[in-house]
């Protein structure tokens, strides 16, 4: 039996770690390959790794199995099968020199902690009256974003106050990045609510010299979003555009500056 730390189409990679098993080791592995009856009724879209090859005495391949996300195995039937002890298999592989699966699991665990910390920060950044609804939206509860929209309308009946509150919250994503990159869908809820507001109301709400840095961040993100630019809304007032350019140029992150140069600041910045 041969295990190669690569997907099935990369078995000839010279840098792929591999181990040959025999006797007692095969028995140990067989125990760890026990699966839950019935399969998962699904097939993962990734190629899977490491690859386990079952060979006869002449080296002829009898079976080929691939592991998927350290929780399932493919090659035993028409769908992926759930491993009974995926963590145990990961540990066993690492003990035998194939550490890739364990390293992936450790990385995913770190990312999960990081993402949870960011989610908590986003909820805390919500206006105080919206924190409970924000928490539900961040957990992607059914109907949570609709309930959030209703609450925003009730708590902020004045359009200018509502837009400024949402703009401040919408400024969260560009200032809070993680190693995985990207912006969670729930974090764009304030921006989606802003996009539902009339353009004139948004400009009126932003026509103030006393806007906070968070509100300017939110406006900058709104005006460079695909939904805004593709909808061909009215041109940003020159006074607001100048304010945003000055703010982002002085304090913006590199992605914010990139979007500015290719958006509302394109004609003003060489």
Tab-separated table of C-alpha atoms in Angstrom:
chain	number	residue	atom	x	y	z
A	1	UNK	CA	0.000	0.000	0.000
A	2	UNK	CA	1.274	3.454	-0.939
A	3	UNK	CA	0.098	6.851	0.362
A	4	UNK	CA	1.122	9.965	-1.539
A	5	UNK	CA	0.523	13.472	-0.210
A	6	UNK	CA	-0.964	14.706	-3.473
A	7	UNK	CA	-4.185	14.555	-5.450
A	8	UNK	CA	-4.796	11.695	-7.859
A	9	UNK	CA	-3.612	13.658	-10.896
A	10	UNK	CA	-0.340	14.761	-9.265
A	11	UNK	CA	1.048	11.472	-8.042
A	12	UNK	CA	4.255	11.923	-10.016
A	13	UNK	CA	5.185	15.125	-8.199
A	14	UNK	CA	8.766	14.744	-6.991
A	15	UNK	CA	8.146	16.975	-3.970
A	16	UNK	CA	5.123	14.991	-2.757
A	17	UNK	CA	5.823	13.100	0.457
A	18	UNK	CA	4.972	9.391	0.303
A	19	UNK	CA	5.086	6.323	2.490
A	20	UNK	CA	4.913	2.596	1.743
A	21	UNK	CA	2.923	0.473	4.186
A	22	UNK	CA	2.967	-3.207	4.945
A	23	UNK	CA	1.904	-5.652	7.642
A	24	UNK	CA	0.915	-4.037	10.936
A	25	UNK	CA	0.759	-0.535	9.447
A	26	UNK	CA	-1.856	-1.626	6.917
A	27	UNK	CA	-3.965	-3.045	9.723
A	28	UNK	CA	-3.668	0.245	11.663
A	29	UNK	CA	-4.676	2.243	8.613
A	30	UNK	CA	-7.596	-0.060	7.850
A	31	UNK	CA	-8.989	0.601	11.324
A	32	UNK	CA	-8.731	4.363	10.789
A	33	UNK	CA	-10.417	4.126	7.390
A	34	UNK	CA	-13.670	2.872	8.919
A	35	UNK	CA	-16.597	4.808	7.485
A	36	UNK	CA	-20.144	5.663	8.467
A	37	UNK	CA	-22.669	3.405	6.720
A	38	UNK	CA	-24.593	4.935	3.846
A	39	UNK	CA	-22.076	7.435	2.530
A	40	UNK	CA	-22.616	11.186	2.326
A	41	UNK	CA	-24.833	11.090	-0.799
A	42	UNK	CA	-22.504	13.779	-2.168
A	43	UNK	CA	-19.190	14.160	-3.931
A	44	UNK	CA	-16.774	16.935	-2.975
A	45	UNK	CA	-15.772	19.109	-5.924
A	46	UNK	CA	-12.087	19.133	-4.959
A	47	UNK	CA	-9.685	16.447	-6.179
A	48	UNK	CA	-8.827	15.345	-2.664
A	49	UNK	CA	-5.530	14.374	-1.039
A	50	UNK	CA	-3.572	12.483	0.104
A	51	UNK	CA	-4.103	9.572	-2.268
A	52	UNK	CA	-4.068	5.994	-1.032
A	53	UNK	CA	-3.089	3.323	-3.562
A	54	UNK	CA	-3.776	-0.350	-2.934
A	55	UNK	CA	-1.298	-2.436	-4.943
A	56	UNK	CA	-0.815	-6.153	-5.505
A	57	UNK	CA	2.566	-7.871	-5.171
A	58	UNK	CA	3.489	-6.923	-8.727
A	59	UNK	CA	2.742	-3.246	-8.164
A	60	UNK	CA	-0.512	-3.288	-10.129
A	61	UNK	CA	-3.070	-0.831	-8.803
A	62	UNK	CA	-6.116	-2.491	-7.279
A	63	UNK	CA	-7.817	0.561	-5.770
A	64	UNK	CA	-7.354	4.292	-5.424
A	65	UNK	CA	-8.859	6.327	-2.600
A	66	UNK	CA	-8.597	10.046	-1.904
A	67	UNK	CA	-9.251	11.870	1.340
A	68	UNK	CA	-11.410	15.000	1.329
A	69	UNK	CA	-11.077	17.716	3.975
A	70	UNK	CA	-9.797	15.091	6.395
A	71	UNK	CA	-13.386	14.009	7.022
A	72	UNK	CA	-14.367	11.866	4.034
A	73	UNK	CA	-12.922	9.324	1.627
A	74	UNK	CA	-13.691	8.675	-2.028
A	75	UNK	CA	-13.283	5.484	-3.964
A	76	UNK	CA	-15.434	3.108	-1.940
A	77	UNK	CA	-18.729	3.660	-3.763
A	78	UNK	CA	-20.763	6.105	-5.817
A	79	UNK	CA	-20.365	8.962	-3.316
A	80	UNK	CA	-17.953	10.151	-0.654
A	81	UNK	CA	-18.009	8.225	2.614
A	82	UNK	CA	-17.735	9.913	6.009
A	83	UNK	CA	-14.791	8.751	8.086
A	84	UNK	CA	-15.587	7.625	11.604
A	85	UNK	CA	-12.347	9.072	12.977
A	86	UNK	CA	-11.010	11.685	10.588
A	87	UNK	CA	-8.987	13.367	13.339
A	88	UNK	CA	-7.404	10.053	14.282
A	89	UNK	CA	-6.440	9.398	10.665
A	90	UNK	CA	-4.936	12.865	10.381
A	91	UNK	CA	-2.823	12.246	13.485
A	92	UNK	CA	-1.722	8.815	12.261
A	93	UNK	CA	-0.622	10.228	8.914
A	94	UNK	CA	1.378	12.956	10.655
A	95	UNK	CA	3.096	10.368	12.871
A	96	UNK	CA	4.164	8.600	9.694
A	97	UNK	CA	5.600	11.711	8.062
A	98	UNK	CA	2.585	12.942	6.087
A	99	UNK	CA	1.930	16.176	7.966
A	100	UNK	CA	-0.028	18.042	5.284
A	101	UNK	CA	-3.484	17.095	6.557
A	102	UNK	CA	-2.639	18.111	10.122
A	103	UNK	CA	-1.180	21.414	8.937
A	104	UNK	CA	-4.356	22.141	6.974
A	105	UNK	CA	-6.496	21.374	10.013
A	106	UNK	CA	-4.378	23.648	12.180
A	107	UNK	CA	-4.628	26.410	9.592
A	108	UNK	CA	-8.415	26.035	9.373
A	109	UNK	CA	-8.673	26.169	13.154
A	110	UNK	CA	-6.678	29.410	13.221
A	111	UNK	CA	-8.847	30.860	10.474
A	112	UNK	CA	-12.006	29.892	12.324
A	113	UNK	CA	-10.802	31.744	15.428
A	114	UNK	CA	-9.812	34.756	13.348
A	115	UNK	CA	-13.141	34.837	11.527
A	116	UNK	CA	-15.075	34.549	14.770
A	117	UNK	CA	-13.119	37.433	16.288
A	118	UNK	CA	-13.914	39.540	13.235
A	119	UNK	CA	-17.611	38.619	13.410
A	120	UNK	CA	-17.755	39.716	17.049
A	121	UNK	CA	-16.041	43.005	16.166
A	122	UNK	CA	-18.544	43.654	13.367
A	123	UNK	CA	-21.473	43.111	15.718
A	124	UNK	CA	-19.905	45.506	18.241
A	125	UNK	CA	-19.484	48.098	15.463
A	126	UNK	CA	-23.242	48.154	14.851
A	127	UNK	CA	-25.303	51.027	16.254
A	128	UNK	CA	-26.244	50.048	19.841
A	129	UNK	CA	-29.934	49.629	19.026
A	130	UNK	CA	-29.108	47.165	16.258
A	131	UNK	CA	-26.639	44.887	18.044
A	132	UNK	CA	-29.053	42.006	18.659
A	133	UNK	CA	-30.291	42.051	15.052
A	134	UNK	CA	-26.704	42.360	13.832
A	135	UNK	CA	-25.714	39.260	15.783
A	136	UNK	CA	-28.513	37.263	14.153
A	137	UNK	CA	-27.506	38.523	10.705
A	138	UNK	CA	-23.856	37.633	11.341
A	139	UNK	CA	-24.901	34.075	12.127
A	140	UNK	CA	-26.893	33.930	8.879
A	141	UNK	CA	-30.121	33.086	10.697
A	142	UNK	CA	-33.159	32.682	8.447
A	143	UNK	CA	-34.808	36.033	7.782
A	144	UNK	CA	-32.263	37.877	9.946
A	145	UNK	CA	-31.302	40.465	7.345
A	146	UNK	CA	-34.950	41.247	6.608
A	147	UNK	CA	-35.559	41.747	10.325
A	148	UNK	CA	-32.499	43.976	10.484
A	149	UNK	CA	-33.844	46.126	7.640
A	150	UNK	CA	-37.195	46.481	9.389
A	151	UNK	CA	-35.507	47.452	12.647
A	152	UNK	CA	-33.309	50.036	10.932
A	153	UNK	CA	-36.385	51.661	9.381
A	154	UNK	CA	-38.151	51.789	12.756
A	155	UNK	CA	-35.212	52.963	14.849
A	156	UNK	CA	-34.064	55.543	12.290
A	157	UNK	CA	-37.163	57.045	10.675
A	158	UNK	CA	-35.205	60.148	9.641
A	159	UNK	CA	-33.475	59.391	6.322
A	160	UNK	CA	-30.372	61.510	6.993
A	161	UNK	CA	-29.794	59.975	10.414
A	162	UNK	CA	-30.422	56.478	9.047
A	163	UNK	CA	-27.989	56.874	6.157
A	164	UNK	CA	-25.230	58.277	8.364
A	165	UNK	CA	-25.665	55.452	10.872
A	166	UNK	CA	-25.493	52.855	8.110
A	167	UNK	CA	-22.514	54.558	6.449
A	168	UNK	CA	-20.563	54.431	9.698
A	169	UNK	CA	-21.244	50.701	10.034
A	170	UNK	CA	-20.569	50.067	6.333
A	171	UNK	CA	-17.073	51.429	6.859
A	172	UNK	CA	-16.085	48.372	8.905
A	173	UNK	CA	-14.908	45.846	6.238
A	174	UNK	CA	-12.002	47.749	4.627
A	175	UNK	CA	-10.382	48.367	8.020
A	176	UNK	CA	-10.663	44.783	9.272
A	177	UNK	CA	-8.882	42.188	7.169
A	178	UNK	CA	-8.042	38.557	7.864
A	179	UNK	CA	-5.490	36.134	6.473
A	180	UNK	CA	-8.207	34.544	4.338
A	181	UNK	CA	-9.053	37.868	2.692
A	182	UNK	CA	-12.403	38.845	1.266
A	183	UNK	CA	-15.457	40.250	3.002
A	184	UNK	CA	-18.079	38.012	4.637
A	185	UNK	CA	-21.511	38.382	3.028
A	186	UNK	CA	-23.163	39.494	6.257
A	187	UNK	CA	-20.743	42.431	6.602
A	188	UNK	CA	-22.196	43.982	3.459
A	189	UNK	CA	-25.685	44.202	4.969
A	190	UNK	CA	-25.296	47.919	5.862
A	191	UNK	CA	-24.144	48.640	2.323
A	192	UNK	CA	-27.086	46.739	0.849
A	193	UNK	CA	-29.418	48.839	2.982
A	194	UNK	CA	-27.688	52.008	1.801
A	195	UNK	CA	-28.107	50.965	-1.821
A	196	UNK	CA	-31.864	50.849	-1.252
A	197	UNK	CA	-31.879	54.539	-0.313
A	198	UNK	CA	-32.558	57.257	-2.928
A	199	UNK	CA	-29.377	58.712	-4.399
A	200	UNK	CA	-30.376	62.270	-3.498
A	201	UNK	CA	-30.937	61.283	0.129
A	202	UNK	CA	-27.499	59.682	0.295
A	203	UNK	CA	-25.821	62.799	-1.095
A	204	UNK	CA	-27.767	65.016	1.290
A	205	UNK	CA	-26.756	62.889	4.265
A	206	UNK	CA	-23.115	63.018	3.213
A	207	UNK	CA	-23.169	66.793	2.588
A	208	UNK	CA	-21.619	67.645	5.930
A	209	UNK	CA	-18.169	68.766	6.944
A	210	UNK	CA	-18.598	66.949	10.255
A	211	UNK	CA	-18.699	63.404	8.869
A	212	UNK	CA	-16.758	60.930	10.994
A	213	UNK	CA	-13.862	58.869	9.572
A	214	UNK	CA	-16.091	55.766	9.779
A	215	UNK	CA	-18.821	57.481	7.781
A	216	UNK	CA	-16.299	58.553	5.152
A	217	UNK	CA	-15.015	54.965	4.985
A	218	UNK	CA	-18.561	53.725	4.471
A	219	UNK	CA	-19.276	56.292	1.759
A	220	UNK	CA	-16.032	55.456	-0.038
A	221	UNK	CA	-16.902	51.754	-0.024
A	222	UNK	CA	-20.453	52.445	-1.169
A	223	UNK	CA	-19.400	54.632	-4.100
A	224	UNK	CA	-16.868	52.033	-5.329
A	225	UNK	CA	-19.171	49.016	-4.960
A	226	UNK	CA	-20.152	47.217	-8.141
A	227	UNK	CA	-23.827	47.722	-7.338
A	228	UNK	CA	-23.359	51.494	-7.231
A	229	UNK	CA	-21.128	51.832	-10.283
A	230	UNK	CA	-23.198	49.477	-12.428
A	231	UNK	CA	-26.454	51.240	-11.606
A	232	UNK	CA	-25.144	54.429	-13.264
A	233	UNK	CA	-26.301	56.654	-10.440
A	234	UNK	CA	-25.761	60.416	-10.504
A	235	UNK	CA	-22.238	61.813	-10.276
A	236	UNK	CA	-20.927	62.305	-6.753
A	237	UNK	CA	-21.054	66.011	-5.795
A	238	UNK	CA	-17.647	67.629	-6.193
A	239	UNK	CA	-17.407	68.721	-2.564
A	240	UNK	CA	-18.059	65.166	-1.353
A	241	UNK	CA	-15.726	63.671	-3.916
A	242	UNK	CA	-12.905	65.996	-2.806
A	243	UNK	CA	-13.550	65.108	0.821
A	244	UNK	CA	-13.401	61.374	0.102
A	245	UNK	CA	-10.233	61.681	-1.977
A	246	UNK	CA	-8.493	63.619	0.776
A	247	UNK	CA	-9.643	61.157	3.448
A	248	UNK	CA	-8.717	57.973	1.602
A	249	UNK	CA	-5.426	59.392	0.320
A	250	UNK	CA	-4.414	60.276	3.875
A	251	UNK	CA	-5.714	57.287	5.813
A	252	UNK	CA	-7.043	54.613	3.441
A	253	UNK	CA	-5.777	51.072	3.105
A	254	UNK	CA	-4.102	50.032	-0.144
A	255	UNK	CA	-7.307	48.354	-1.450
A	256	UNK	CA	-9.305	51.500	-0.610
A	257	UNK	CA	-6.807	53.654	-2.489
A	258	UNK	CA	-6.886	51.286	-5.456
A	259	UNK	CA	-10.666	51.457	-5.655
A	260	UNK	CA	-10.554	55.239	-5.327
A	261	UNK	CA	-8.037	55.606	-8.157
A	262	UNK	CA	-10.196	53.447	-10.370
A	263	UNK	CA	-13.485	54.965	-9.234
A	264	UNK	CA	-14.517	58.380	-7.985
A	265	UNK	CA	-10.898	59.643	-7.979
A	266	UNK	CA	-9.955	58.446	-11.460
A	267	UNK	CA	-10.151	61.869	-13.110
A	268	UNK	CA	-8.416	63.689	-10.281
A	269	UNK	CA	-5.440	61.430	-9.529
A	270	UNK	CA	-2.712	60.698	-12.034
